[in-house]
Amino acid sequence: MEIDLKQFSRACNPGKTLISGNPPDWQHYYVDCSLVRGGRDLATILGRTIIHLLPNEPTCQLLTGYSGCGKSVELLRLQANLERYGFHVVYLKSRKYLDMAKVASGEILLAIACRVIENLETVQISLSSEYLVKLFNQIETILNIKLEIYNLPQRIDKLYERLTAYLKNNPNSHRIYNNYITTETNSILQIINEEVLDIANERLKEIGKEGLVVIVDDLDSLDIQNMRKWLPIFIDPDERLRKLKCHVIYAIPLALIMSKNSELVKIRLGGGVSPEILSIVPVQLRSGESFVTGIELLRQIVLVRAFPLSNQDERLGLVNKVFDSLETLDRLCSISGGHVPTLLELLSLCLREKDPPFSRDFLERVIKGYRSKFIMQIDDDDWRFIQQFAQEKVVRRDDYLTLFQSMERKLVFKYFDDDGHWFAIHPLLLETSKLQSSNLTIIRKKENKMKDFFISYNRANRTWAEWIAWTLEEEGYSIIIDSWDFRAGKNLALEMQKATSGTKQTIAILSENYLNANYTHPEWAAAFSRDPQGKERTLIPIRVEECELVGLLANIRYVDLVGCTDEREARHLLIEELSGRGKPAQAPIFPGFNSIPKSERVTHAPVAFPAIATFSGENKIWTEQERVKLMRKLNALPASQFSELIFSLEPPIGVVPNPPIEQTDRTFALLNWARQPIGCGLTKVEQILNQILNSSG
């Protein structure tokens, strides 16, 4: 049997996903790897919950795994299986519709709604949503663009298509859009359920379908380095992504289940059910020995692309048509680490240079060239981590972020077996001179074993202290707090001495009880004495109750959580203040226009502007049109008048960012605060604004 080189080359494309709905691909190219995944067929497991256990109730299931391990293939297999049982499946490839660097919950929900509306047209179901048409009208107004609205409900998908195309080329507009959609997330969820999903399920059952399933793929492609930005999507206390009134499956980042937030993800997004994990094919055991079963599966993944119409035994008999020996094929499988995209990329490189069969010498030359390019991405810090891991076989807690990044870049692979998970260095790197045992000398970095924060507090504020400690540890910081770390039998004075001297920074939880206590002052004073000028920020005061600061404490800027009743707002403020520089994400406005007098640029305490009386307005229900009109008025204000407005409304320090942050961002922050239960209300904002405009003539 001869090889069809054109077809073989197309099948070896590492960027090609096997499409389960395409019979030739599905029947001939798929290799079942469940044997090395504990015998678990994840497509069948995910489908069982929907088909057999809870067919008439909304469900939310999670799938994760290594990039390139075959998640999309399994999700498409799941789609085919669900459709065989009568379900209508909508498959959403996130990267096609969303900017993965700036995605938010509201954007995901809107993408789902528009994709469902678009897809149902294929079964002659047309859905209308008056709210979504109005939403797009508001987006047009806010962004000052035209999406060519036809006022036809079935064209919502076209409006969304035009919007996403526009946003991809206009990052500044995307930020404004993101801010607006964030404020509308709860409304979007409610309307999607009432005007789209409920009706869709009813109409589908009328034509004999069992119900609606939405598969959201590619959310696992979010950048690990931006994890703090997209993490709230998956641990949303309001659990909005799992409140859709249909069956939904999300493909989520593997880093989520390897972080301290894994339990929150399981509870808030998975509803108490852990994500299913799809592993790559292991080529070795924990002991380092070759894993024959894994190698045999990888052989089939290669040979099936050359001989898709042959069975497994026949393919092995034809191996000499592709390689000079079975050992050469095994060499290719082993060096890939079980990562199929790497396996196919090496095979494609071989095909680019010559026709098969490929000799061992030729394969080694291709591997050598591939390795030389692969290691160009590795810097000294990466080598230090890899060498340390190669020698010690463990990952230190402080190196977990480096581990995640190394996994994302294919420097380290994560495998699973009956005893759990384990890590191994990419075989390509193990053959480099830097990792050969005779040359393995770790260039050790001077390590700073100090923990990040010591929490100093009075017992009356223990709940605040523990909430702050918990929040910071979720963000990856290391903490010492006496209620968790000073256990029975320890010397309290010595432990306090170690805490104050053995941490980088001390957080002082300020309240009247703290300031009046005898033993709290030495704790903050020790941090202050190490850095009296505040260059290293060794002392971080956090005010949780009204209290008068005198002496040295009065001159140190504090994080103010007084009156903050919204946990998400408090978390955001805390993390932002502790995360280092407050550099904005976008370039500042040019100061030559509408510049603000220097004396108005920094506010150390909330002060009411004396020229304007402050008063509470009457409660009213604000329409979307009224809110947008108010937003546009605020955006058009000169900077000095905007400052007057802020002084009069007295939002908590830090809620509205100071210049030179763009005024659109400041407006969003102000209105978002005003709409909260602790805010002043939009009516009051409008009244003060009118006072300012009238006084200016």
XYZ file of C-alpha atoms in Angstrom, residues 83-697:
615
model
C -26.758 14.741 18.990
C -27.248 10.997 18.515
C -29.375 11.055 21.683
C -31.509 13.914 20.381
C -29.931 16.978 22.026
C -29.277 20.153 20.082
C -25.652 21.201 20.684
C -24.193 24.685 20.183
C -20.395 24.669 20.015
C -18.690 27.977 20.858
C -14.991 28.385 20.084
C -14.141 31.259 22.432
C -11.129 32.587 20.540
C -13.298 33.269 17.510
C -15.588 35.627 19.419
C -13.642 36.893 22.448
C -10.419 38.777 23.107
C -8.734 36.246 25.381
C -6.535 38.947 26.939
C -9.475 41.055 28.163
C -12.421 38.700 28.544
C -15.074 39.160 31.271
C -18.089 37.141 32.443
C -20.594 39.419 30.731
C -18.798 39.043 27.406
C -18.877 35.243 27.656
C -22.602 35.275 28.420
C -23.337 37.629 25.527
C -21.249 35.460 23.174
C -23.221 32.379 24.262
C -26.565 34.124 23.672
C -25.632 35.364 20.200
C -24.114 32.010 19.189
C -27.281 30.178 20.323
C -29.497 32.563 18.355
C -27.307 32.124 15.284
C -27.126 28.326 15.546
C -30.862 27.761 16.075
C -31.482 29.218 12.622
C -30.105 25.910 11.282
C -33.218 24.153 12.635
C -35.584 26.964 11.580
C -35.968 28.425 15.066
C -35.859 32.221 15.140
C -35.508 33.885 18.525
C -36.142 37.530 19.334
C -34.842 39.531 22.281
C -35.956 43.115 22.670
C -33.412 43.589 25.456
C -30.449 42.444 23.337
C -31.439 44.776 20.494
C -31.569 47.654 22.995
C -28.249 46.519 24.444
C -26.609 46.785 21.042
C -28.210 50.219 20.629
C -26.582 51.324 23.877
C -23.230 49.888 22.815
C -23.499 51.867 19.582
C -24.111 55.034 21.558
C -21.320 54.467 24.056
C -18.746 53.569 21.405
C -20.101 56.120 18.899
C -20.254 53.533 16.105
C -22.886 52.153 13.737
C -23.536 48.419 13.596
C -26.275 48.740 10.961
C -29.147 47.614 13.151
C -31.999 46.280 11.081
C -34.474 46.081 13.990
C -34.955 42.447 13.086
C -34.500 40.164 16.133
C -33.021 37.333 14.051
C -30.137 39.599 13.036
C -28.710 39.845 16.559
C -26.000 37.393 15.586
C -24.951 39.703 12.738
C -24.776 42.684 15.080
C -22.545 40.711 17.404
C -20.365 39.609 14.495
C -19.872 43.237 13.424
C -19.202 44.304 17.014
C -16.501 41.678 17.622
C -14.808 42.574 14.333
C -14.763 46.252 15.356
C -13.461 45.598 18.883
C -10.555 43.457 17.688
C -9.172 46.470 15.835
C -9.987 49.095 18.484
C -8.471 48.233 21.886
C -9.486 51.527 23.504
C -13.112 50.956 22.550
C -12.861 47.401 23.853
C -11.970 48.713 27.305
C -15.037 50.971 27.352
C -17.203 48.110 26.071
C -15.786 45.749 28.693
C -16.572 48.236 31.472
C -20.127 48.682 30.238
C -20.817 44.970 29.810
C -19.442 44.317 33.320
C -22.102 46.603 34.804
C -24.778 44.795 32.784
C -23.739 41.199 33.550
C -26.621 40.411 35.908
C -29.176 41.835 33.472
C -27.607 39.936 30.573
C -27.818 36.659 32.504
C -31.472 37.222 33.408
C -32.522 38.155 29.889
C -30.529 35.314 28.274
C -32.347 32.838 30.474
C -35.801 34.364 29.982
C -35.710 35.510 26.347
C -33.275 33.043 24.793
C -32.608 29.795 26.668
C -36.060 29.122 28.165
C -37.714 29.722 24.811
C -35.025 27.772 22.945
C -35.578 24.688 25.108
C -39.349 24.908 24.594
C -39.062 25.293 20.822
C -36.493 22.489 20.555
C -38.742 20.081 22.422
C -41.605 21.033 20.109
C -39.582 19.666 17.175
C -38.609 16.493 19.037
C -35.267 17.489 20.568
C -34.323 16.540 24.130
C -32.964 19.974 25.027
C -30.147 22.487 24.505
C -26.449 21.948 25.287
C -23.798 24.675 24.968
C -20.115 23.701 24.747
C -17.713 26.586 25.422
C -14.252 25.605 24.203
C -10.896 27.434 24.368
C -11.293 29.268 27.683
C -8.265 27.185 28.653
C -6.149 29.315 26.293
C -6.178 32.309 28.667
C -2.662 33.568 29.405
C -1.344 32.267 32.741
C 0.601 35.503 33.276
C -2.707 37.414 33.365
C -4.329 34.963 35.764
C -5.175 37.616 38.353
C -7.208 39.473 35.738
C -9.330 36.544 34.544
C -9.493 34.524 37.768
C -12.693 36.326 38.976
C -14.555 34.859 35.992
C -14.176 31.353 37.395
C -14.599 32.078 41.129
C -17.439 34.586 40.775
C -19.354 34.610 44.105
C -22.568 35.134 42.117
C -21.804 31.965 40.106
C -23.205 33.573 36.956
C -21.504 31.354 34.371
C -23.157 28.258 35.814
C -26.639 29.780 36.148
C -27.557 29.411 32.485
C -30.837 27.526 31.995
C -29.402 24.817 29.778
C -26.663 22.212 29.867
C -23.240 23.830 29.548
C -19.665 22.500 29.423
C -16.665 24.826 29.807
C -13.054 24.034 28.872
C -11.085 25.891 31.576
C -7.347 26.540 32.221
C -5.420 23.707 33.862
C -3.680 26.260 36.112
C -6.987 26.812 37.944
C -7.069 23.321 39.415
C -3.385 23.466 40.359
C -3.816 26.702 42.296
C -5.186 27.510 45.741
C -8.427 28.491 44.048
C -9.187 24.947 42.854
C -11.788 24.368 45.568
C -13.503 27.686 44.800
C -13.603 26.797 41.103
C -15.144 23.428 41.941
C -17.811 25.001 44.175
C -18.664 28.234 42.379
C -18.390 27.121 38.758
C -18.657 23.341 38.980
C -21.429 23.327 41.582
C -19.358 21.088 43.860
C -18.186 18.736 41.094
C -14.468 18.687 40.262
C -13.372 19.360 36.680
C -12.602 16.363 34.494
C -8.899 16.267 33.556
C -7.681 15.108 30.159
C -4.014 14.131 30.348
C -1.437 13.860 27.604
C -0.176 10.387 26.677
C 2.661 9.428 29.060
C 5.828 8.079 27.425
C 7.508 7.190 30.708
C 6.690 6.030 34.225
C 7.426 7.943 37.430
C 10.574 5.836 37.728
C 11.820 7.157 34.389
C 11.361 3.854 32.569
C 9.746 3.855 29.145
C 5.959 3.366 29.222
C 5.276 0.818 26.491
C 1.486 1.302 26.360
C 1.878 5.034 25.799
C 4.450 4.514 23.057
C 2.161 2.004 21.322
C -0.697 4.537 21.236
C 1.577 7.232 19.830
C 2.702 4.810 17.117
C -0.926 4.485 16.030
C -1.425 8.282 16.097
C 1.435 8.567 13.578
C 0.628 5.550 11.390
C -3.110 6.211 11.149
C -2.274 9.460 9.366
C -0.367 7.542 6.718
C -2.776 4.590 6.456
C -6.233 5.747 7.625
C -8.073 2.825 5.971
C -5.962 0.076 7.592
C -6.490 -1.523 10.997
C -3.925 -1.343 13.801
C -2.124 -4.574 12.990
C -1.946 -3.755 9.297
C -0.457 -0.349 10.047
C 2.359 -1.853 12.120
C 3.143 -4.103 9.185
C 3.495 -1.021 6.981
C 5.808 0.906 9.302
C 8.727 0.514 6.866
C 6.803 2.665 4.385
C 7.218 5.609 6.788
C 10.389 4.828 8.818
C 13.363 2.593 8.304
C 12.453 0.673 11.469
C 9.980 0.483 14.331
C 12.753 1.759 16.628
C 12.974 4.998 14.622
C 9.226 5.509 15.025
C 9.547 4.829 18.768
C 12.331 7.404 18.941
C 9.980 10.015 17.449
C 7.224 9.068 19.914
C 9.529 9.216 22.942
C 11.127 12.569 22.126
C 7.658 14.183 21.798
C 6.952 13.553 25.486
C 3.494 12.327 24.489
C 2.498 15.841 23.374
C 0.693 15.159 20.089
C 1.200 18.645 18.539
C 4.977 18.250 19.078
C 4.831 14.746 17.589
C 3.005 16.007 14.493
C 5.225 19.068 14.149
C 8.349 16.889 14.023
C 6.663 14.601 11.502
C 5.688 17.633 9.373
C 9.290 18.856 9.445
C 10.398 15.480 8.104
C 7.834 15.649 5.284
C 8.949 19.165 4.349
C 12.470 17.924 3.603
C 11.930 14.573 1.893
C 9.577 11.734 1.150
C 9.308 8.765 3.502
C 10.650 6.361 4.596
C 12.726 8.347 7.071
C 16.018 6.982 8.388
C 17.165 7.214 11.981
C 20.021 9.550 11.050
C 17.655 11.851 9.184
C 15.199 11.914 12.118
C 18.026 12.746 14.545
C 19.040 15.672 12.339
C 15.461 16.984 12.346
C 15.235 16.565 16.141
C 18.520 18.413 16.622
C 17.353 21.352 14.500
C 14.001 21.460 16.291
C 15.706 21.376 19.704
C 18.071 24.238 18.823
C 15.101 26.469 18.026
C 13.066 25.215 20.987
C 15.699 26.153 23.578
C 15.990 29.702 22.246
C 12.969 30.604 24.422
C 14.746 29.467 27.611
C 16.580 32.075 29.696
C 18.900 31.650 32.696
C 16.041 31.669 35.218
C 14.253 28.937 33.258
C 17.405 26.791 33.179
C 17.892 27.340 36.890
C 14.365 26.091 37.584
C 14.696 23.131 35.195
C 18.099 22.096 36.575
C 16.856 22.354 40.141
C 13.811 20.245 39.302
C 15.956 17.670 37.463
C 18.130 17.211 40.545
C 15.602 17.516 43.383
C 12.504 16.051 41.646
C 10.221 18.383 43.608
C 8.654 21.791 42.965
C 9.082 24.342 45.711
C 6.032 26.312 46.696
C 7.564 29.607 45.574
C 8.187 28.103 42.116
C 4.595 27.196 41.269
C 4.056 30.193 38.990
C 7.271 29.289 37.171
C 5.973 25.714 36.908
C 2.684 26.873 35.340
C 4.563 29.010 32.845
C 6.943 26.135 32.081
C 4.007 23.833 31.406
C 2.422 26.412 29.115
C 5.693 26.670 27.162
C 6.113 22.854 27.032
C 9.288 22.862 29.131
C 7.664 20.585 31.695
C 4.880 18.040 31.183
C 2.270 16.962 33.704
C 1.227 13.310 33.652
C -1.441 11.405 35.559
C -1.565 7.852 36.876
C -3.477 5.893 39.508
C -1.548 7.651 42.283
C -2.279 11.179 41.066
C -0.208 13.575 38.977
C 3.511 13.994 38.496
C 5.830 16.169 36.412
C 8.627 15.417 33.962
C 10.972 17.613 31.956
C 10.461 17.630 28.199
C 12.640 14.828 26.704
C 14.048 17.360 24.222
C 15.666 19.197 27.139
C 16.881 16.114 28.966
C 19.314 15.485 26.107
C 20.884 18.958 26.300
C 24.352 19.305 27.802
C 22.992 21.414 30.666
C 20.893 18.504 31.932
C 23.325 15.646 31.403
C 24.105 14.212 34.842
C 27.835 14.778 34.525
C 27.282 18.467 33.793
C 24.334 19.075 36.126
C 25.500 21.946 38.284
C 22.685 24.174 39.438
C 23.466 27.879 39.285
C 21.796 28.720 42.539
C 20.165 32.048 43.060
C 20.515 33.640 46.436
C 17.207 32.688 47.951
C 15.056 34.942 50.042
C 13.051 32.643 52.253
C 11.212 35.523 53.906
C 7.450 35.316 53.669
C 5.554 38.197 52.111
C 3.352 39.536 54.921
C 2.973 39.423 58.699
C -0.551 40.387 59.815
C -0.494 42.549 62.941
C -3.919 43.021 64.561
C -5.888 43.284 67.772
C -8.096 40.335 68.779
C -11.200 42.492 68.294
C -10.410 42.609 64.567
C -9.531 38.957 64.097
C -12.235 38.417 61.445
C -10.790 41.232 59.332
C -7.249 39.919 59.803
C -8.158 36.374 58.772
C -10.185 37.549 55.768
C -7.216 39.632 54.579
C -4.823 36.715 55.151
C -7.090 34.305 53.271
C -7.550 36.728 50.374
C -3.805 37.340 50.010
C -2.939 33.638 50.156
C -5.507 33.017 47.394
C -3.534 35.531 45.336
C -0.324 33.564 45.870
C 1.243 35.599 48.696
C 2.783 33.884 51.734
C 1.411 34.993 55.112
C 2.170 34.748 58.829
C -0.781 35.334 61.143
C -0.689 34.273 64.766
C -4.170 32.664 64.830
C -3.014 30.197 62.162
C 0.736 29.917 62.719
C 1.398 30.291 66.462
C 0.342 26.889 67.744
C 0.230 25.458 71.254
C 3.642 24.984 72.861
C 5.395 27.773 70.966
C 7.000 30.770 72.643
C 4.746 33.694 71.700
C 7.416 36.381 72.109
C 9.960 34.485 70.004
C 7.384 33.718 67.305
C 6.439 37.394 67.161
C 10.101 38.330 66.831
C 10.512 35.835 63.961
C 7.370 37.159 62.264
C 8.326 40.820 62.399
C 11.901 40.195 61.241
C 11.247 37.261 58.904
C 8.664 38.826 56.581
C 9.097 41.367 53.839
C 6.188 43.562 54.945
C 3.941 43.998 57.971
C 0.223 44.712 57.557
C -1.232 46.668 60.477
C -5.029 46.321 60.863
C -5.950 49.771 62.162
C -8.834 50.365 64.566
C -9.340 52.086 67.909
C -8.708 48.730 69.624
C -5.441 48.323 67.731
C -4.249 51.835 68.541
C -5.162 51.525 72.243
C -3.595 48.089 72.778
C -0.220 47.641 74.493
C 1.310 44.906 72.357
C 0.423 46.043 68.834
C 2.649 49.121 68.726
C 5.974 47.241 68.873
C 4.849 45.140 65.909
C 4.230 48.035 63.531
C 7.138 50.007 64.997
C 9.538 47.161 64.158
C 8.461 47.326 60.503
C 8.669 51.113 60.485
C 12.186 51.136 61.939
C 13.434 48.912 59.085
C 12.221 51.405 56.484
C 11.494 54.833 58.019
C 11.366 56.534 54.609
C 8.868 54.028 53.192
C 11.004 53.118 50.178
C 10.377 49.362 50.602
C 6.834 49.741 51.993
C 7.653 47.458 54.908
C 4.631 48.807 56.830
C 1.212 48.663 55.127
C -1.591 50.098 57.310
C -5.118 48.921 56.508
C -7.903 50.863 58.193
C -11.002 48.764 58.970
C -12.719 51.068 61.488
C -12.938 54.807 61.995
C -9.938 55.808 64.088
C -7.721 58.863 64.537
C -4.138 58.395 63.402
C -1.513 60.457 65.154
C 2.258 60.617 65.216
C 4.204 58.521 62.725
C 1.185 56.512 61.546
C -0.564 59.689 60.416
C 2.066 60.185 57.704
C 1.805 56.746 56.101
C -0.713 56.180 53.349
C -3.184 53.453 54.284
C -5.609 51.141 52.513
C -9.085 52.247 53.574
C -11.706 49.498 53.945
C -13.944 51.486 56.289
C -17.569 51.243 55.171
C -16.742 48.755 52.414
C -19.583 46.203 52.469
C -19.029 44.686 49.022
C -16.493 41.833 49.276
C -15.499 42.029 45.625
C -14.840 45.750 45.917
C -12.773 45.229 49.084
C -10.802 42.388 47.478
C -10.085 44.474 44.388
C -8.969 47.485 46.438
C -6.740 45.358 48.686
C -5.004 43.523 45.832
C -4.546 46.660 43.744
C -2.929 48.547 46.637
C -0.532 45.714 47.463
C 0.402 44.726 43.922
C 3.077 47.352 43.350
C 2.931 50.272 40.965
C -0.456 51.655 40.027
C 0.490 52.159 36.392
C -2.655 52.272 34.208
C -3.189 49.707 31.477
C -3.604 52.439 28.840
C -1.431 55.433 28.018
C -2.302 58.571 30.069
C -3.999 61.522 28.412
C -1.717 64.273 27.125
C -1.493 66.833 29.983
C -1.402 69.822 27.653
C -5.194 69.823 27.364
C -7.650 70.314 30.220
C -4.776 69.910 32.643
C -5.642 69.854 36.317
C -3.981 72.263 38.743
C -1.241 70.510 40.683
C -2.975 71.205 43.982
C -5.991 69.156 42.868
C -4.135 66.077 41.647
C -3.730 64.274 44.965
C -6.392 63.896 47.633
C -5.287 62.481 50.969
C -8.739 62.427 52.558
C -12.347 62.785 51.365
C -13.107 66.511 51.433
C -16.373 68.065 50.300
C -15.971 70.839 47.752
C -17.146 73.947 49.685
C -18.790 75.783 46.782
C -21.504 73.188 46.229
C -24.074 71.930 48.675
C -24.427 68.145 48.906
C -27.826 66.556 49.294
C -29.567 63.240 48.741
C -31.754 62.987 45.673
C -35.050 61.174 45.356
C -34.974 57.487 44.474
C -35.937 56.677 40.886
C -35.591 53.837 38.420
C -32.986 54.731 35.831
C -33.450 53.539 32.250
C -30.515 52.497 30.111
C -30.941 55.618 27.976
C -30.761 57.881 31.025
C -27.656 56.153 32.357
C -25.863 56.424 29.027
C -26.826 60.100 28.750
C -25.400 60.753 32.227
C -22.223 58.846 31.354
C -21.691 60.917 28.214
C -22.201 64.172 30.143
C -19.581 63.139 32.682
C -17.117 62.119 29.968
C -17.518 65.561 28.377
C -16.801 67.495 31.597
C -13.581 69.504 31.786
C -11.144 67.862 34.184
C -11.408 70.631 36.770
C -15.219 70.343 36.928
C -14.962 66.559 37.172
C -12.710 67.071 40.211
C -15.359 69.334 41.762
C -17.905 66.593 41.318
C -15.660 64.009 42.997
C -14.926 66.327 45.953
C -18.629 66.892 46.500
C -19.768 63.251 46.218
C -16.980 61.965 48.513
C -16.513 58.423 47.200
C -14.118 56.337 49.361
C -10.448 56.872 48.635
C -9.278 54.622 45.837
C -12.724 53.991 44.325
C -12.297 56.657 41.640
C -8.720 56.642 40.297
C -6.828 59.919 40.180
C -5.542 61.566 37.001
C -3.837 60.925 34.659
C -6.177 57.902 34.332
C -8.515 58.536 31.384
C -11.768 60.273 32.280
C -13.867 57.493 30.696
C -12.366 55.047 33.207
C -12.913 57.510 36.086
C -16.539 57.977 35.000
C -17.110 54.233 34.914
C -15.624 53.825 38.399
C -17.737 56.694 39.789
C -21.027 55.431 38.351
C -20.292 51.857 39.335
C -19.783 52.991 42.933
C -22.832 55.278 42.866
C -25.080 52.370 41.817
C -23.957 50.183 44.722
C -25.965 50.042 47.984
C -23.135 51.927 49.704
C -22.988 54.545 46.927
C -24.689 57.914 46.699
C -27.073 56.969 43.889
C -27.185 58.106 40.269
C -29.778 60.775 41.072
C -27.379 62.540 43.391
C -24.626 62.386 40.781
C -26.973 64.027 38.274
C -28.043 66.740 40.733
C -24.486 67.692 41.650
C -23.508 67.640 37.985
C -26.334 70.054 37.130
C -25.273 72.333 39.989
C -21.751 72.479 38.550
C -22.949 73.116 35.001
C -25.369 75.848 36.126
C -22.770 77.585 38.292
C -20.369 77.726 35.334
C -22.919 79.650 33.300
